Amino acid sequence: MTTAMNSTSKAAAKPAGENLRFYGVWLIGIALLIVLPLVFSSGGSLTSFSLIGIAIVFALSYNILLGQTGLLSFGHAVHYGLGGFAACHMMNAVVSRGWPIPLPFIPLFGGLGGLVFAMIIGWVMTKRAGTVFAMISLGIGELVASSSLILRSVFGGEAGITTDRTALPKLLGWSFGPQLQVYYLIAFWLVLSAIAMYALTRTPLGRICNAVRDNPERVQFIGYDPHVVRYLAFCFAGFFAGIAGGLAAINFEIANSAYLGAIQSGLVLFSTFIGGTAYFFGPILGAILVTYLQLGLTNLTTAWQLYFGIIFIGIVMYAPGGIAGLLMMHRPLIRAGTLWTVIPSYLVAIVPTVALACGVILTIETVARYSGGDPINLFGIPFNATSPATWLTAAVLVVGGFFVARLTWRRIAEAWDRAATVARDRGYLA
């Protein structure tokens, strides 16, 4: 009886510990959102944090399609853009008609804008998945983006629709003129949307979405209609994408055709896939990285989109699970206590891998700046794009770094196999 009681208490303690860790992660995230603007209080930092928050909501909404339901969309920015336009029109209507609707409620109308359009076009789009759905989404996205320049009464043409967020009724004395107040508004909706989307993944609908992603024929066999499941997931994704668009409209006080374009759809696809679609926090990591790179690279080089393409190709080829997948690969080794056997191999591989990366960067910048003769500054070292020495240095770094890095990567694979074998023997790796 004592043994049975001990086993029961251990079984009860384990879920309690897991629940404590679960809520602890969310509380740490919320606390981080509150503290960040107090530590980094400059205007540029607040703007960057606001853009990252919007990108996270947008990426999480896209993962409802790609990661949860297996729907590859090339036109997800349509819901984002329509949410932005709906938010702008609603703000202008509140100001002109004197409605008592404060600014924090406006993103909800952006979400409704994305939801309504998803409900209208989603039933036909989600009849098929795979390539058919992807091509239809691309066509719909381009159709709406081109129509935004024609339907001026709705989209405002090339100038877009402008608004003034400070003209709306104040809430608790906040006018939302300062960027700090806008940041906290975005952070509030980020937390609310993230919790709602995570809760959606734990519902029966979220589970059946995973089943439709993996085996729609079997889902149909057990009595569910994959078409209806895909349609509901499409509507939820459109709603949260519209919330992100509404937050963007509040932040920039404008909505234009750029919200609807293929570049916006490509960025959210890039963010979600880079972060990792298999884990809920993957799109969060991807959105942070992509937004940070976009803000940083645009000020450093004109070929920033080429770097995005190279990173995307590298992730697809060598880490299809994304950043989250790479991180979670180490979890069994940490539990088994064998990660320390792999770390020396990682440290050895850092030098040639960094040399290879520097060679690729120097090659791209040399080609991009050759005609103009602009100087290149690579980590504080000046280079001349027209000098043969620059070309030779780039070639040595690329070729030499690649071959040496290949040798070190093999060493990492061998060390990883040994550590994984020990972890498997200890029951931490299936």
Tab-separated table of C-alpha atoms in Angstrom:
chain	number	residue	atom	x	y	z
A	1	MET	CA	0.000	0.000	0.000
A	2	THR	CA	2.872	2.350	0.796
A	3	THR	CA	4.428	1.692	-2.593
A	4	ALA	CA	1.126	2.383	-4.331
A	5	MET	CA	0.681	5.626	-2.414
A	6	ASN	CA	4.214	6.740	-3.294
A	7	SER	CA	3.701	5.999	-6.980
A	8	THR	CA	0.400	7.878	-6.942
A	9	SER	CA	1.964	10.900	-5.257
A	10	LYS	CA	4.795	10.925	-7.799
A	11	ALA	CA	2.318	10.741	-10.680
A	12	ALA	CA	0.373	13.650	-9.192
A	13	ALA	CA	3.516	15.679	-8.521
A	14	LYS	CA	4.796	15.371	-12.071
A	15	PRO	CA	1.798	17.081	-13.753
A	16	ALA	CA	1.880	19.740	-11.035
A	17	GLY	CA	5.528	20.440	-11.818
A	18	GLU	CA	4.802	20.524	-15.534
A	19	ASN	CA	1.910	22.937	-14.997
A	20	LEU	CA	4.135	25.135	-12.864
A	21	ARG	CA	6.764	25.282	-15.597
A	22	PHE	CA	4.073	25.955	-18.202
A	23	TYR	CA	2.591	28.925	-16.369
A	24	GLY	CA	6.065	30.083	-15.383
A	25	VAL	CA	7.088	30.412	-19.034
A	26	TRP	CA	4.040	32.538	-19.810
A	27	LEU	CA	4.576	34.730	-16.756
A	28	ILE	CA	8.238	35.232	-17.649
A	29	GLY	CA	7.224	36.238	-21.165
A	30	ILE	CA	4.677	38.751	-19.874
A	31	ALA	CA	7.175	40.166	-17.384
A	32	LEU	CA	9.737	40.511	-20.172
A	33	LEU	CA	7.277	42.475	-22.288
A	34	ILE	CA	6.641	44.827	-19.371
A	35	VAL	CA	10.306	45.338	-18.493
A	36	LEU	CA	11.781	45.666	-21.997
A	37	PRO	CA	10.767	49.317	-22.609
A	38	LEU	CA	12.027	50.243	-19.163
A	39	VAL	CA	15.510	48.902	-19.994
A	40	PHE	CA	15.624	49.985	-23.655
A	41	SER	CA	13.712	53.241	-23.626
A	42	SER	CA	14.958	54.888	-26.821
A	43	GLY	CA	12.533	55.656	-29.612
A	44	GLY	CA	14.242	53.282	-32.012
A	45	SER	CA	14.060	50.420	-29.515
A	46	LEU	CA	10.362	51.001	-28.830
A	47	THR	CA	9.641	51.069	-32.559
A	48	SER	CA	11.585	47.840	-33.071
A	49	PHE	CA	9.782	46.111	-30.207
A	50	SER	CA	6.430	47.223	-31.607
A	51	LEU	CA	7.246	45.840	-35.056
A	52	ILE	CA	8.443	42.568	-33.539
A	53	GLY	CA	5.203	42.233	-31.554
A	54	ILE	CA	3.119	42.726	-34.700
A	55	ALA	CA	5.283	40.242	-36.607
A	56	ILE	CA	4.847	37.623	-33.874
A	57	VAL	CA	1.046	37.813	-34.011
A	58	PHE	CA	1.186	37.614	-37.815
A	59	ALA	CA	3.565	34.629	-37.804
A	60	LEU	CA	1.536	32.728	-35.203
A	61	SER	CA	-1.597	33.250	-37.284
A	62	TYR	CA	0.188	31.876	-40.342
A	63	ASN	CA	1.321	28.823	-38.399
A	64	ILE	CA	-2.318	27.897	-37.835
A	65	LEU	CA	-2.353	27.186	-41.555
A	66	LEU	CA	1.142	25.866	-42.231
A	67	GLY	CA	2.198	24.205	-39.001
A	68	GLN	CA	-1.140	23.086	-37.593
A	69	THR	CA	-3.170	22.236	-40.712
A	70	GLY	CA	-0.509	21.783	-43.390
A	71	LEU	CA	-1.791	24.530	-45.699
A	72	LEU	CA	0.932	26.415	-47.557
A	73	SER	CA	-0.390	29.902	-48.334
A	74	PHE	CA	1.302	32.469	-50.556
A	75	GLY	CA	-1.328	35.129	-49.930
A	76	HIS	CA	-1.726	35.344	-46.153
A	77	ALA	CA	-0.953	39.066	-46.295
A	78	VAL	CA	-4.447	39.627	-47.742
A	79	HIS	CA	-6.026	39.129	-44.317
A	80	TYR	CA	-3.279	41.196	-42.701
A	81	GLY	CA	-3.816	44.059	-45.133
A	82	LEU	CA	-7.601	43.970	-45.033
A	83	GLY	CA	-7.395	44.001	-41.246
A	84	GLY	CA	-5.249	47.123	-41.476
A	85	PHE	CA	-7.674	48.852	-43.835
A	86	ALA	CA	-10.652	47.862	-41.672
A	87	ALA	CA	-8.903	49.305	-38.616
A	88	CYS	CA	-8.143	52.587	-40.410
A	89	HIS	CA	-11.706	52.963	-41.676
A	90	MET	CA	-13.040	52.183	-38.213
A	91	MET	CA	-10.769	54.758	-36.559
A	92	ASN	CA	-11.853	57.425	-39.036
A	93	ALA	CA	-15.508	56.510	-38.487
A	94	VAL	CA	-15.096	56.756	-34.716
A	95	VAL	CA	-13.598	60.223	-35.068
A	96	SER	CA	-16.128	61.527	-37.604
A	97	ARG	CA	-19.219	60.124	-35.892
A	98	GLY	CA	-18.132	60.533	-32.293
A	99	TRP	CA	-18.534	56.894	-31.299
A	100	PRO	CA	-17.257	56.104	-27.769
A	101	ILE	CA	-14.825	53.406	-28.900
A	102	PRO	CA	-11.277	53.781	-27.522
A	103	LEU	CA	-8.209	52.729	-29.477
A	104	PRO	CA	-7.506	49.391	-27.661
A	105	PHE	CA	-10.676	47.925	-29.202
A	106	ILE	CA	-9.721	48.808	-32.787
A	107	PRO	CA	-7.555	45.687	-33.447
A	108	LEU	CA	-10.684	43.611	-32.868
A	109	PHE	CA	-12.281	45.277	-35.905
A	110	GLY	CA	-9.125	44.530	-37.872
A	111	GLY	CA	-9.536	40.889	-36.907
A	112	LEU	CA	-13.149	40.968	-38.051
A	113	GLY	CA	-12.012	42.412	-41.390
A	114	GLY	CA	-9.629	39.503	-41.916
A	115	LEU	CA	-12.227	37.016	-40.684
A	116	VAL	CA	-14.998	38.206	-43.018
A	117	PHE	CA	-12.796	37.898	-46.085
A	118	ALA	CA	-11.597	34.465	-44.933
A	119	MET	CA	-15.196	33.323	-44.529
A	120	ILE	CA	-16.077	34.538	-48.025
A	121	ILE	CA	-13.209	32.997	-49.981
A	122	GLY	CA	-12.185	30.201	-47.609
A	123	TRP	CA	-14.896	27.680	-48.443
A	124	VAL	CA	-13.750	27.410	-52.050
A	125	MET	CA	-10.028	27.673	-51.298
A	126	THR	CA	-9.975	24.933	-48.687
A	127	LYS	CA	-11.722	22.312	-50.823
A	128	ARG	CA	-8.236	21.178	-51.789
A	129	ALA	CA	-4.912	21.305	-49.995
A	130	GLY	CA	-1.320	21.086	-51.201
A	131	THR	CA	-0.302	22.730	-54.460
A	132	VAL	CA	-3.864	23.641	-55.449
A	133	PHE	CA	-4.434	25.631	-52.267
A	134	ALA	CA	-1.026	27.310	-52.575
A	135	MET	CA	-1.682	28.439	-56.149
A	136	ILE	CA	-5.180	29.695	-55.349
A	137	SER	CA	-3.836	31.668	-52.388
A	138	LEU	CA	-1.174	33.205	-54.606
A	139	GLY	CA	-3.766	34.213	-57.197
A	140	ILE	CA	-6.140	35.670	-54.604
A	141	GLY	CA	-3.286	37.589	-53.014
A	142	GLU	CA	-2.175	39.159	-56.276
A	143	LEU	CA	-5.783	39.906	-57.241
A	144	VAL	CA	-6.506	41.788	-54.027
A	145	ALA	CA	-3.141	43.579	-54.087
A	146	SER	CA	-3.713	44.840	-57.643
A	147	SER	CA	-7.313	45.784	-56.852
A	148	SER	CA	-6.126	47.973	-53.993
A	149	LEU	CA	-4.678	50.397	-56.548
A	150	ILE	CA	-7.940	50.504	-58.512
A	151	LEU	CA	-10.642	50.662	-55.821
A	152	ARG	CA	-9.637	54.051	-54.459
A	153	SER	CA	-12.776	54.556	-52.411
A	154	VAL	CA	-11.885	51.538	-50.275
A	155	PHE	CA	-8.100	51.351	-50.397
A	156	GLY	CA	-7.155	54.958	-51.164
A	157	GLY	CA	-5.038	54.135	-54.218
A	158	GLU	CA	-1.272	54.478	-53.990
A	159	ALA	CA	-1.494	56.900	-51.056
A	160	GLY	CA	-3.530	54.490	-48.945
A	161	ILE	CA	-5.786	55.391	-46.027
A	162	THR	CA	-4.425	57.602	-43.267
A	163	THR	CA	-5.761	58.061	-39.758
A	164	ASP	CA	-4.944	59.678	-36.428
A	165	ARG	CA	-4.888	57.389	-33.416
A	166	THR	CA	-4.717	60.275	-30.935
A	167	ALA	CA	-8.106	61.610	-32.107
A	168	LEU	CA	-9.958	58.635	-30.642
A	169	PRO	CA	-11.420	58.726	-27.117
A	170	LYS	CA	-8.802	58.338	-24.417
A	171	LEU	CA	-8.690	55.309	-22.158
A	172	LEU	CA	-7.554	55.841	-18.557
A	173	GLY	CA	-5.925	59.086	-19.650
A	174	TRP	CA	-3.855	57.448	-22.379
A	175	SER	CA	-3.939	59.214	-25.748
A	176	PHE	CA	-1.614	56.641	-27.377
A	177	GLY	CA	0.410	59.414	-28.917
A	178	PRO	CA	3.757	58.379	-27.340
A	179	GLN	CA	5.339	55.258	-28.810
A	180	LEU	CA	5.600	53.735	-25.333
A	181	GLN	CA	1.815	53.633	-24.987
A	182	VAL	CA	1.482	52.131	-28.466
A	183	TYR	CA	4.040	49.478	-27.522
A	184	TYR	CA	2.059	48.442	-24.454
A	185	LEU	CA	-1.105	48.287	-26.560
A	186	ILE	CA	0.642	45.965	-29.024
A	187	ALA	CA	2.081	43.923	-26.153
A	188	PHE	CA	-1.399	43.519	-24.653
A	189	TRP	CA	-2.844	42.205	-27.912
A	190	LEU	CA	0.241	40.052	-28.450
A	191	VAL	CA	-0.289	38.274	-25.123
A	192	LEU	CA	-4.028	37.972	-25.667
A	193	SER	CA	-3.636	36.614	-29.204
A	194	ALA	CA	-0.808	34.241	-28.283
A	195	ILE	CA	-2.797	32.745	-25.414
A	196	ALA	CA	-5.867	32.359	-27.641
A	197	MET	CA	-3.895	30.718	-30.451
A	198	TYR	CA	-2.105	28.381	-28.059
A	199	ALA	CA	-5.426	27.432	-26.480
A	200	LEU	CA	-6.728	26.718	-29.981
A	201	THR	CA	-3.953	24.170	-30.528
A	202	ARG	CA	-5.036	22.299	-27.364
A	203	THR	CA	-8.711	22.043	-28.357
A	204	PRO	CA	-10.226	19.090	-30.235
A	205	LEU	CA	-10.295	21.318	-33.329
A	206	GLY	CA	-6.565	21.939	-33.016
A	207	ARG	CA	-5.899	18.216	-32.652
A	208	ILE	CA	-8.039	17.324	-35.639
A	209	CYS	CA	-6.219	20.008	-37.646
A	210	ASN	CA	-2.996	18.119	-36.942
A	211	ALA	CA	-4.672	14.928	-38.090
A	212	VAL	CA	-5.845	16.574	-41.321
A	213	ARG	CA	-2.298	17.781	-41.883
A	214	ASP	CA	-0.859	14.282	-41.451
A	215	ASN	CA	-3.535	12.020	-42.948
A	216	PRO	CA	-6.753	13.592	-44.267
A	217	GLU	CA	-8.025	10.264	-45.637
A	218	ARG	CA	-7.949	8.679	-42.203
A	219	VAL	CA	-9.683	11.729	-40.701
A	220	GLN	CA	-12.465	11.327	-43.223
A	221	PHE	CA	-12.664	7.636	-42.427
A	222	ILE	CA	-13.319	8.295	-38.707
A	223	GLY	CA	-16.181	10.664	-39.519
A	224	TYR	CA	-14.703	14.173	-39.863
A	225	ASP	CA	-14.773	16.305	-42.992
A	226	PRO	CA	-11.231	17.580	-43.776
A	227	HIS	CA	-12.722	20.385	-45.846
A	228	VAL	CA	-14.649	21.782	-42.876
A	229	VAL	CA	-11.603	21.473	-40.626
A	230	ARG	CA	-9.396	23.323	-43.116
A	231	TYR	CA	-12.069	26.003	-43.525
A	232	LEU	CA	-12.317	26.624	-39.776
A	233	ALA	CA	-8.528	26.811	-39.471
A	234	PHE	CA	-8.448	29.230	-42.400
A	235	CYS	CA	-11.007	31.476	-40.694
A	236	PHE	CA	-9.108	31.506	-37.401
A	237	ALA	CA	-5.866	32.310	-39.224
A	238	GLY	CA	-7.561	35.160	-41.085
A	239	PHE	CA	-8.955	36.588	-37.857
A	240	PHE	CA	-5.609	36.731	-36.039
A	241	ALA	CA	-3.840	37.993	-39.160
A	242	GLY	CA	-6.400	40.802	-39.275
A	243	ILE	CA	-5.558	41.647	-35.653
A	244	ALA	CA	-1.899	41.942	-36.644
A	245	GLY	CA	-2.874	44.193	-39.536
A	246	GLY	CA	-4.972	46.345	-37.223
A	247	LEU	CA	-2.010	46.735	-34.876
A	248	ALA	CA	0.188	47.725	-37.808
A	249	ALA	CA	-2.362	50.346	-38.891
A	250	ILE	CA	-2.403	51.769	-35.364
A	251	ASN	CA	1.385	51.816	-35.200
A	252	PHE	CA	1.950	53.494	-38.580
A	253	GLU	CA	-1.391	55.403	-38.749
A	254	ILE	CA	-1.698	54.359	-42.377
A	255	ALA	CA	-2.738	51.357	-44.471
A	256	ASN	CA	-1.639	51.016	-48.087
A	257	SER	CA	-1.147	48.424	-50.816
A	258	ALA	CA	2.181	47.303	-49.305
A	259	TYR	CA	0.203	45.545	-46.565
A	260	LEU	CA	-1.338	43.252	-49.181
A	261	GLY	CA	1.679	42.524	-51.377
A	262	ALA	CA	3.603	39.344	-52.031
A	263	ILE	CA	6.588	40.643	-50.058
A	264	GLN	CA	4.502	40.711	-46.889
A	265	SER	CA	3.276	37.171	-47.536
A	266	GLY	CA	6.834	36.051	-48.231
A	267	LEU	CA	8.135	37.568	-45.008
A	268	VAL	CA	5.565	35.801	-42.836
A	269	LEU	CA	6.277	32.506	-44.609
A	270	PHE	CA	9.984	33.109	-44.100
A	271	SER	CA	9.532	33.948	-40.405
A	272	THR	CA	7.365	30.935	-39.682
A	273	PHE	CA	9.537	28.426	-41.501
A	274	ILE	CA	12.808	29.831	-40.146
A	275	GLY	CA	11.485	29.651	-36.598
A	276	GLY	CA	10.034	26.172	-36.992
A	277	THR	CA	6.461	25.119	-37.648
A	278	ALA	CA	6.465	22.052	-35.387
A	279	TYR	CA	6.564	24.042	-32.138
A	280	PHE	CA	4.351	26.879	-30.977
A	281	PHE	CA	7.302	29.087	-30.033
A	282	GLY	CA	8.986	28.533	-33.396
A	283	PRO	CA	7.189	31.350	-35.266
A	284	ILE	CA	7.916	33.636	-32.316
A	285	LEU	CA	11.663	33.051	-32.696
A	286	GLY	CA	11.415	33.414	-36.463
A	287	ALA	CA	9.481	36.679	-36.272
A	288	ILE	CA	12.010	38.150	-33.828
A	289	LEU	CA	14.977	37.136	-35.992
A	290	VAL	CA	13.504	38.203	-39.325
A	291	THR	CA	12.261	41.562	-38.035
A	292	TYR	CA	15.603	42.260	-36.398
A	293	LEU	CA	17.508	41.317	-39.562
A	294	GLN	CA	15.163	43.342	-41.733
A	295	LEU	CA	15.639	46.452	-39.604
A	296	GLY	CA	19.389	45.956	-39.342
A	297	LEU	CA	20.292	44.777	-42.847
A	298	THR	CA	18.323	47.450	-44.672
A	299	ASN	CA	20.602	50.051	-43.098
A	300	LEU	CA	23.789	48.144	-43.952
A	301	THR	CA	23.338	46.755	-47.449
A	302	THR	CA	21.127	47.008	-50.507
A	303	ALA	CA	21.257	43.224	-51.013
A	304	TRP	CA	19.436	42.389	-47.780
A	305	GLN	CA	16.812	40.284	-49.568
A	306	LEU	CA	19.584	38.066	-50.960
A	307	TYR	CA	20.735	37.302	-47.424
A	308	PHE	CA	17.185	36.300	-46.519
A	309	GLY	CA	17.144	33.917	-49.469
A	310	ILE	CA	20.449	32.331	-48.471
A	311	ILE	CA	19.286	31.862	-44.881
A	312	PHE	CA	16.029	30.321	-46.099
A	313	ILE	CA	17.853	27.888	-48.397
A	314	GLY	CA	20.232	26.928	-45.606
A	315	ILE	CA	17.367	26.228	-43.191
A	316	VAL	CA	15.483	24.161	-45.775
A	317	MET	CA	18.550	22.080	-46.616
A	318	TYR	CA	20.197	21.580	-43.234
A	319	ALA	CA	17.571	22.351	-40.571
A	320	PRO	CA	14.042	21.756	-41.898
A	321	GLY	CA	12.759	21.867	-38.336
A	322	GLY	CA	13.798	25.520	-38.033
A	323	ILE	CA	15.449	27.198	-35.071
A	324	ALA	CA	12.961	25.643	-32.654
A	325	GLY	CA	13.741	22.204	-34.038
A	326	LEU	CA	17.472	22.744	-33.554
A	327	LEU	CA	16.924	23.839	-29.966
A	328	MET	CA	14.576	20.980	-29.102
A	329	MET	CA	17.045	18.442	-30.520
A	330	HIS	CA	19.254	19.166	-27.521
A	331	ARG	CA	16.540	18.582	-24.940
A	332	PRO	CA	17.089	14.797	-24.596
A	333	LEU	CA	20.852	15.317	-24.359
A	334	ILE	CA	20.392	17.882	-21.584
A	335	ARG	CA	18.148	15.511	-19.646
A	336	ALA	CA	20.590	12.636	-20.117
A	337	GLY	CA	23.572	14.808	-19.178
A	338	THR	CA	25.452	14.083	-22.421
A	339	LEU	CA	25.328	17.529	-24.028
A	340	TRP	CA	28.741	18.441	-22.599
A	341	THR	CA	30.326	15.778	-24.847
A	342	VAL	CA	29.082	17.627	-27.957
A	343	ILE	CA	30.008	21.169	-26.885
A	344	PRO	CA	33.765	20.823	-27.692
A	345	SER	CA	32.892	19.844	-31.265
A	346	TYR	CA	30.630	22.893	-31.500
A	347	LEU	CA	33.441	25.163	-30.314
A	348	VAL	CA	35.881	23.702	-32.872
A	349	ALA	CA	33.363	24.215	-35.695
A	350	ILE	CA	32.695	27.859	-34.847
A	351	VAL	CA	35.881	29.259	-36.392
A	352	PRO	CA	35.644	27.724	-39.917
A	353	THR	CA	31.872	28.268	-40.006
A	354	VAL	CA	32.278	31.968	-39.184
A	355	ALA	CA	35.053	32.189	-41.803
A	356	LEU	CA	32.717	30.660	-44.395
A	357	ALA	CA	29.942	33.112	-43.461
A	358	CYS	CA	32.340	36.059	-43.702
A	359	GLY	CA	33.475	34.841	-47.119
A	360	VAL	CA	29.902	34.654	-48.384
A	361	ILE	CA	29.139	38.140	-47.040
A	362	LEU	CA	32.314	39.584	-48.576
A	363	THR	CA	31.521	37.962	-51.927
A	364	ILE	CA	27.985	39.328	-52.015
A	365	GLU	CA	29.023	42.839	-51.011
A	366	THR	CA	31.913	42.843	-53.488
A	367	VAL	CA	29.617	41.919	-56.355
A	368	ALA	CA	26.912	44.364	-55.221
A	369	ARG	CA	29.308	47.318	-54.855
A	370	TYR	CA	31.744	46.589	-57.678
A	371	SER	CA	30.206	48.939	-60.240
A	372	GLY	CA	29.844	51.816	-57.809
A	373	GLY	CA	33.188	51.276	-56.113
A	374	ASP	CA	31.658	51.798	-52.670
A	375	PRO	CA	33.897	50.751	-49.769
A	376	ILE	CA	33.124	47.604	-47.798
A	377	ASN	CA	33.395	47.478	-44.015
A	378	LEU	CA	33.301	43.879	-42.791
A	379	PHE	CA	33.333	43.826	-38.983
A	380	GLY	CA	35.568	46.881	-38.855
A	381	ILE	CA	37.957	45.729	-41.625
A	382	PRO	CA	37.841	47.938	-44.749
A	383	PHE	CA	37.836	46.364	-48.229
A	384	ASN	CA	37.848	47.830	-51.722
A	385	ALA	CA	35.327	46.186	-54.036
A	386	THR	CA	37.515	46.755	-57.120
A	387	SER	CA	40.711	45.411	-55.570
A	388	PRO	CA	41.920	41.906	-56.596
A	389	ALA	CA	42.978	41.347	-52.992
A	390	THR	CA	39.348	41.582	-51.919
A	391	TRP	CA	38.287	38.969	-54.450
A	392	LEU	CA	41.146	36.692	-53.403
A	393	THR	CA	40.290	37.079	-49.716
A	394	ALA	CA	36.650	36.260	-50.383
A	395	ALA	CA	37.599	33.169	-52.403
A	396	VAL	CA	39.985	31.889	-49.706
A	397	LEU	CA	37.387	32.398	-46.973
A	398	VAL	CA	34.625	30.675	-48.942
A	399	VAL	CA	36.616	27.715	-50.276
A	400	GLY	CA	38.873	27.201	-47.263
A	401	GLY	CA	36.110	27.819	-44.756
A	402	PHE	CA	33.801	25.383	-46.531
A	403	PHE	CA	36.228	22.459	-46.637
A	404	VAL	CA	37.456	22.945	-43.058
A	405	ALA	CA	33.885	23.440	-41.831
A	406	ARG	CA	32.823	20.195	-43.526
A	407	LEU	CA	35.443	18.314	-41.521
A	408	THR	CA	34.314	19.895	-38.252
A	409	TRP	CA	30.656	19.234	-39.068
A	410	ARG	CA	31.483	15.527	-39.459
A	411	ARG	CA	33.065	15.628	-36.034
A	412	ILE	CA	29.868	17.167	-34.671
A	413	ALA	CA	27.830	14.364	-36.264
A	414	GLU	CA	30.030	11.690	-34.684
A	415	ALA	CA	29.899	13.335	-31.252
A	416	TRP	CA	26.150	13.757	-31.608
A	417	ASP	CA	25.670	10.078	-32.453
A	418	ARG	CA	27.636	9.021	-29.380
A	419	ALA	CA	25.713	11.397	-27.096
A	420	ALA	CA	22.361	10.358	-28.599
A	421	THR	CA	23.202	6.683	-28.120
A	422	VAL	CA	23.872	7.233	-24.426
A	423	ALA	CA	20.680	9.292	-24.091
A	424	ARG	CA	18.714	6.554	-25.818
A	425	ASP	CA	20.143	3.906	-23.497
A	426	ARG	CA	19.086	6.017	-20.532
A	427	GLY	CA	15.557	6.313	-21.874
A	428	TYR	CA	15.582	9.991	-22.850
A	429	LEU	CA	15.593	9.558	-26.628
A	430	ALA	CA	13.175	7.327	-28.494
